[in-house]
Amino acid sequence: MYNWFDAPFFGVFRVRAPILIIRDPKLIKSVLVKDFNYFVNRGIPTNFQDPLSCHLFNLEGDKWRNLRTKLTSAFSEGKIKKMVILLQECSGIFEKLINEASISNAPVDVRELTVNFMIDVIGSCAFGIQINALTEKESEFHRAAKKISKPGFKSQLWRLLRTSIPQVYKFLGIQINDPNVTKFFQDVVKQMVALRESDGSRQRRNDFMDLLVDLKRKNQSNRHSDQDNIEFDENMIAPQAYVFFVAGYETSSNTIAFCLYELATNKEIQNKVKAEIALVMKKHKELTYESIKEMKYLEKVILETLRKYPPAATIGRKCENTYKLPGTILTIPAGMRVIIPVYGIHHDPNYYPEPDKFNPDRFDDNNIQIFNTFLPFGEGPRSCIGIRFAKLSMKFGLISFLKNHRVELSDKTITPIKFTVQSMVTSSKNGIWLNIHRDN
């Protein structure tokens, strides 16, 4: 779609709803940052009969602002630092599994490995649960993850139609998620909240669930004075836990797997990353928040992976009030949806020469050309709230692979990668099969 027109913007119809596609970086900045108040909402309707839909990603107006403010503290640098020990524990188990895979001398679907790693990470860092996805064949969380990442035809259809005909979605009380997934997250949250509220002697983990329980307590004590318009009970906690799980495990696991594929394809880059990891590990002896920040080339490798394989192919916003697009004669009416084609921009040779080439050096500090054209986490006040956590967990996953092992293409590797149309995020169709070899 991005290449249909060589113009700053153009329009299309989704069912009967007109949509504006914006390609120009300056206009994109106006929509996402400068004139954000005109485009506060994503235009994804919620439905109380679809309980997991009322999460931060979908909420609108004051409800979104108030909840975003409350949840921001969970992702501060200080809170993320406290999660390092949990990430170290998950990484230790992950490294053992990687070593076992290398001994087999058979191609391994690294995406399946990274999915299990991230499920364990989210379970530990968000919910304080030892899911053991890496060591057990299939946990309840793993089964839920599969249903979320590969929804049925009806669910896919309503995901498409709810933004085009939101009145029908709300009137019919359509439930997008599998009812079993909804019940699973509601039950998990109910149990976790009850456990944490009843056990006064329990040591705080300072994880995501601790924060949600704190917000519930505060809501109860300020019930008559709270002007937030948010009843923060288990019914509100469940969708926040759900979206944290989905956003955390699926996007990060895919990014790690895509990165490993590129490193297997580009051996010089892999050698350079491994050398940096070895140098920092020799200096610090262990992985800490500070030591990982010293791995500048690893950071660039991850950014280039996010450029080539952005988690979301598009960003959507809804115009709330009539808006004149700067420097044009176009007026966007209230209610119209605006789409930012992230994947197309990330692969535009005008911004990224040889866009299909994996080149981490694009992200050198002195390269300002990528300003306004790098959007893997969105931009502006509604950008991804968990950027720090996502990038840190990706780095732990990659270091676990590369510290003592290297990856190579196998006879089962599909080149180029083919993407699935089932998933809500950028994901490979048939896994990513690589050979894993232990360093001599």
Short mmCIF file of N, CA and C in Angstrom, two decimals, residues 345-418:
data_model
loop_
_atom_site.label_atom_id
_atom_site.label_comp_id
_atom_site.label_asym_id
_atom_site.label_seq_id
_atom_site.Cartn_x
_atom_site.Cartn_y
_atom_site.Cartn_z
N ILE A 345 7.68 2.97 5.57
CA ILE A 345 8.65 4.03 5.85
C ILE A 345 10.02 3.43 6.19
N HIS A 346 10.03 2.37 6.98
CA HIS A 346 11.28 1.71 7.37
C HIS A 346 12.00 1.07 6.18
N HIS A 347 11.27 0.85 5.09
CA HIS A 347 11.87 0.23 3.90
C HIS A 347 11.91 1.19 2.71
N ASP A 348 11.79 2.47 2.98
CA ASP A 348 11.85 3.48 1.93
C ASP A 348 13.31 3.85 1.68
N PRO A 349 13.82 3.63 0.46
CA PRO A 349 15.24 3.94 0.18
C PRO A 349 15.58 5.42 0.29
N ASN A 350 14.58 6.29 0.29
CA ASN A 350 14.84 7.71 0.49
C ASN A 350 15.33 8.00 1.90
N TYR A 351 14.93 7.17 2.85
CA TYR A 351 15.34 7.35 4.24
C TYR A 351 16.39 6.33 4.66
N TYR A 352 16.30 5.13 4.12
CA TYR A 352 17.22 4.05 4.46
C TYR A 352 17.77 3.43 3.17
N PRO A 353 18.89 3.94 2.67
CA PRO A 353 19.48 3.38 1.44
C PRO A 353 19.69 1.87 1.57
N GLU A 354 19.44 1.16 0.49
CA GLU A 354 19.50 -0.31 0.49
C GLU A 354 18.70 -0.86 1.69
N PRO A 355 17.41 -0.62 1.70
CA PRO A 355 16.61 -0.95 2.89
C PRO A 355 16.57 -2.43 3.25
N ASP A 356 16.80 -3.30 2.27
CA ASP A 356 16.78 -4.74 2.56
C ASP A 356 18.10 -5.23 3.15
N LYS A 357 19.11 -4.37 3.14
CA LYS A 357 20.41 -4.72 3.71
C LYS A 357 20.38 -4.50 5.22
N PHE A 358 20.91 -5.46 5.98
CA PHE A 358 20.98 -5.34 7.43
C PHE A 358 22.25 -4.58 7.79
N ASN A 359 22.09 -3.33 8.22
CA ASN A 359 23.24 -2.45 8.44
C ASN A 359 23.08 -1.68 9.75
N PRO A 360 23.57 -2.23 10.87
CA PRO A 360 23.45 -1.55 12.17
C PRO A 360 24.09 -0.17 12.22
N ASP A 361 25.07 0.09 11.34
CA ASP A 361 25.76 1.38 11.37
C ASP A 361 24.86 2.53 10.93
N ARG A 362 23.67 2.23 10.44
CA ARG A 362 22.70 3.30 10.18
C ARG A 362 22.43 4.10 11.45
N PHE A 363 22.59 3.42 12.59
CA PHE A 363 22.21 4.03 13.86
C PHE A 363 23.40 4.60 14.62
N ASP A 364 24.42 5.03 13.88
CA ASP A 364 25.51 5.78 14.50
C ASP A 364 24.95 7.06 15.10
N ASP A 365 25.57 7.52 16.17
CA ASP A 365 25.08 8.70 16.88
C ASP A 365 24.99 9.94 15.99
N ASN A 366 25.86 10.02 14.98
CA ASN A 366 25.89 11.23 14.15
C ASN A 366 24.97 11.15 12.94
N ASN A 367 24.18 10.09 12.86
CA ASN A 367 23.26 9.94 11.73
C ASN A 367 21.89 10.47 12.12
N ILE A 368 21.59 11.70 11.72
CA ILE A 368 20.31 12.32 12.09
C ILE A 368 19.27 12.15 10.99
N GLN A 369 19.63 11.46 9.93
CA GLN A 369 18.71 11.29 8.80
C GLN A 369 17.48 10.49 9.18
N ILE A 370 17.60 9.64 10.23
CA ILE A 370 16.49 8.77 10.59
C ILE A 370 15.45 9.48 11.46
N PHE A 371 15.68 10.76 11.76
CA PHE A 371 14.74 11.51 12.60
C PHE A 371 13.34 11.47 11.98
N ASN A 372 12.35 11.11 12.76
CA ASN A 372 10.94 11.03 12.34
C ASN A 372 10.63 9.86 11.42
N THR A 373 11.60 9.02 11.10
CA THR A 373 11.32 7.89 10.21
C THR A 373 11.56 6.55 10.90
N PHE A 374 11.88 6.56 12.18
CA PHE A 374 12.10 5.32 12.93
C PHE A 374 11.01 5.20 13.98
N LEU A 375 10.05 4.30 13.75
CA LEU A 375 8.84 4.29 14.56
C LEU A 375 8.44 2.91 15.08
N PRO A 376 9.38 2.07 15.52
CA PRO A 376 8.98 0.73 15.97
C PRO A 376 8.14 0.74 17.23
N PHE A 377 8.28 1.78 18.06
CA PHE A 377 7.51 1.89 19.30
C PHE A 377 6.51 3.04 19.24
N GLY A 378 6.24 3.55 18.04
CA GLY A 378 5.40 4.73 17.94
C GLY A 378 6.21 5.97 18.26
N GLU A 379 5.51 7.07 18.49
CA GLU A 379 6.17 8.33 18.81
C GLU A 379 5.18 9.22 19.54
N GLY A 380 5.70 10.14 20.35
CA GLY A 380 4.83 11.08 21.05
C GLY A 380 4.25 10.52 22.33
N PRO A 381 3.26 11.22 22.92
CA PRO A 381 2.70 10.82 24.22
C PRO A 381 2.08 9.43 24.24
N ARG A 382 1.72 8.92 23.06
CA ARG A 382 1.08 7.60 23.03
C ARG A 382 2.04 6.52 22.54
N SER A 383 3.33 6.77 22.62
CA SER A 383 4.31 5.75 22.25
C SER A 383 4.29 4.62 23.27
N CYS A 384 4.96 3.53 22.95
CA CYS A 384 4.96 2.35 23.81
C CYS A 384 5.49 2.69 25.21
N ILE A 385 4.73 2.34 26.23
CA ILE A 385 5.11 2.66 27.60
C ILE A 385 6.23 1.75 28.11
N GLY A 386 6.41 0.59 27.47
CA GLY A 386 7.37 -0.38 27.98
C GLY A 386 8.64 -0.50 27.17
N ILE A 387 9.07 0.60 26.53
CA ILE A 387 10.26 0.55 25.66
C ILE A 387 11.48 0.04 26.43
N ARG A 388 11.74 0.59 27.61
CA ARG A 388 12.94 0.21 28.37
C ARG A 388 12.93 -1.29 28.68
N PHE A 389 11.80 -1.77 29.16
CA PHE A 389 11.70 -3.18 29.52
C PHE A 389 11.87 -4.06 28.29
N ALA A 390 11.23 -3.69 27.19
CA ALA A 390 11.30 -4.49 25.96
C ALA A 390 12.74 -4.61 25.47
N LYS A 391 13.44 -3.49 25.41
CA LYS A 391 14.81 -3.52 24.89
C LYS A 391 15.74 -4.28 25.82
N LEU A 392 15.54 -4.13 27.13
CA LEU A 392 16.40 -4.84 28.08
C LEU A 392 16.19 -6.35 27.98
N SER A 393 14.94 -6.78 27.88
CA SER A 393 14.67 -8.22 27.78
C SER A 393 15.20 -8.78 26.47
N MET A 394 15.11 -8.00 25.38
CA MET A 394 15.70 -8.44 24.10
C MET A 394 17.21 -8.64 24.25
N LYS A 395 17.86 -7.71 24.92
CA LYS A 395 19.31 -7.79 25.08
C LYS A 395 19.71 -9.01 25.91
N PHE A 396 18.97 -9.27 26.98
CA PHE A 396 19.26 -10.46 27.78
C PHE A 396 19.10 -11.73 26.93
N GLY A 397 18.04 -11.77 26.11
CA GLY A 397 17.82 -12.93 25.27
C GLY A 397 18.93 -13.14 24.26
N LEU A 398 19.36 -12.06 23.61
CA LEU A 398 20.42 -12.16 22.60
C LEU A 398 21.77 -12.51 23.23
N ILE A 399 22.06 -11.91 24.37
CA ILE A 399 23.32 -12.21 25.05
C ILE A 399 23.36 -13.68 25.48
N SER A 400 22.22 -14.20 25.92
CA SER A 400 22.15 -15.61 26.30
C SER A 400 22.54 -16.51 25.13
N PHE A 401 22.11 -16.13 23.94
CA PHE A 401 22.46 -16.90 22.74
C PHE A 401 23.93 -16.75 22.37
N LEU A 402 24.41 -15.51 22.37
CA LEU A 402 25.69 -15.19 21.73
C LEU A 402 26.90 -15.24 22.65
N LYS A 403 26.66 -15.33 23.94
CA LYS A 403 27.78 -15.32 24.89
C LYS A 403 28.70 -16.51 24.67
N ASN A 404 28.11 -17.69 24.47
CA ASN A 404 28.92 -18.90 24.31
C ASN A 404 28.58 -19.69 23.05
N HIS A 405 27.73 -19.13 22.20
CA HIS A 405 27.29 -19.85 21.01
C HIS A 405 27.24 -18.93 19.80
N ARG A 406 27.14 -19.52 18.64
CA ARG A 406 26.93 -18.76 17.41
C ARG A 406 25.79 -19.43 16.63
N VAL A 407 25.14 -18.67 15.78
CA VAL A 407 24.03 -19.20 14.99
C VAL A 407 24.40 -19.18 13.51
N GLU A 408 23.91 -20.17 12.78
CA GLU A 408 24.16 -20.27 11.35
C GLU A 408 22.87 -20.67 10.64
N LEU A 409 22.77 -20.32 9.37
CA LEU A 409 21.64 -20.75 8.56
C LEU A 409 21.67 -22.27 8.42
N SER A 410 20.50 -22.87 8.34
CA SER A 410 20.40 -24.33 8.20
C SER A 410 19.67 -24.68 6.91
N ASP A 411 19.59 -25.96 6.62
CA ASP A 411 18.87 -26.37 5.41
C ASP A 411 17.36 -26.21 5.56
N LYS A 412 16.90 -25.89 6.78
CA LYS A 412 15.47 -25.63 7.00
C LYS A 412 15.15 -24.14 7.06
N THR A 413 16.18 -23.30 6.96
CA THR A 413 15.96 -21.85 7.00
C THR A 413 15.25 -21.40 5.73
N ILE A 414 14.15 -20.67 5.90
CA ILE A 414 13.42 -20.12 4.76
C ILE A 414 13.94 -18.72 4.48
N THR A 415 14.51 -18.52 3.30
CA THR A 415 15.08 -17.23 2.91
C THR A 415 14.49 -16.78 1.58
N PRO A 416 13.96 -15.56 1.50
CA PRO A 416 13.77 -14.62 2.60
C PRO A 416 12.63 -15.05 3.52
N ILE A 417 12.58 -14.45 4.67
CA ILE A 417 11.53 -14.77 5.64
C ILE A 417 10.16 -14.43 5.06
N LYS A 418 9.22 -15.33 5.29
CA LYS A 418 7.83 -15.08 4.90
C LYS A 418 7.02 -14.77 6.15
#
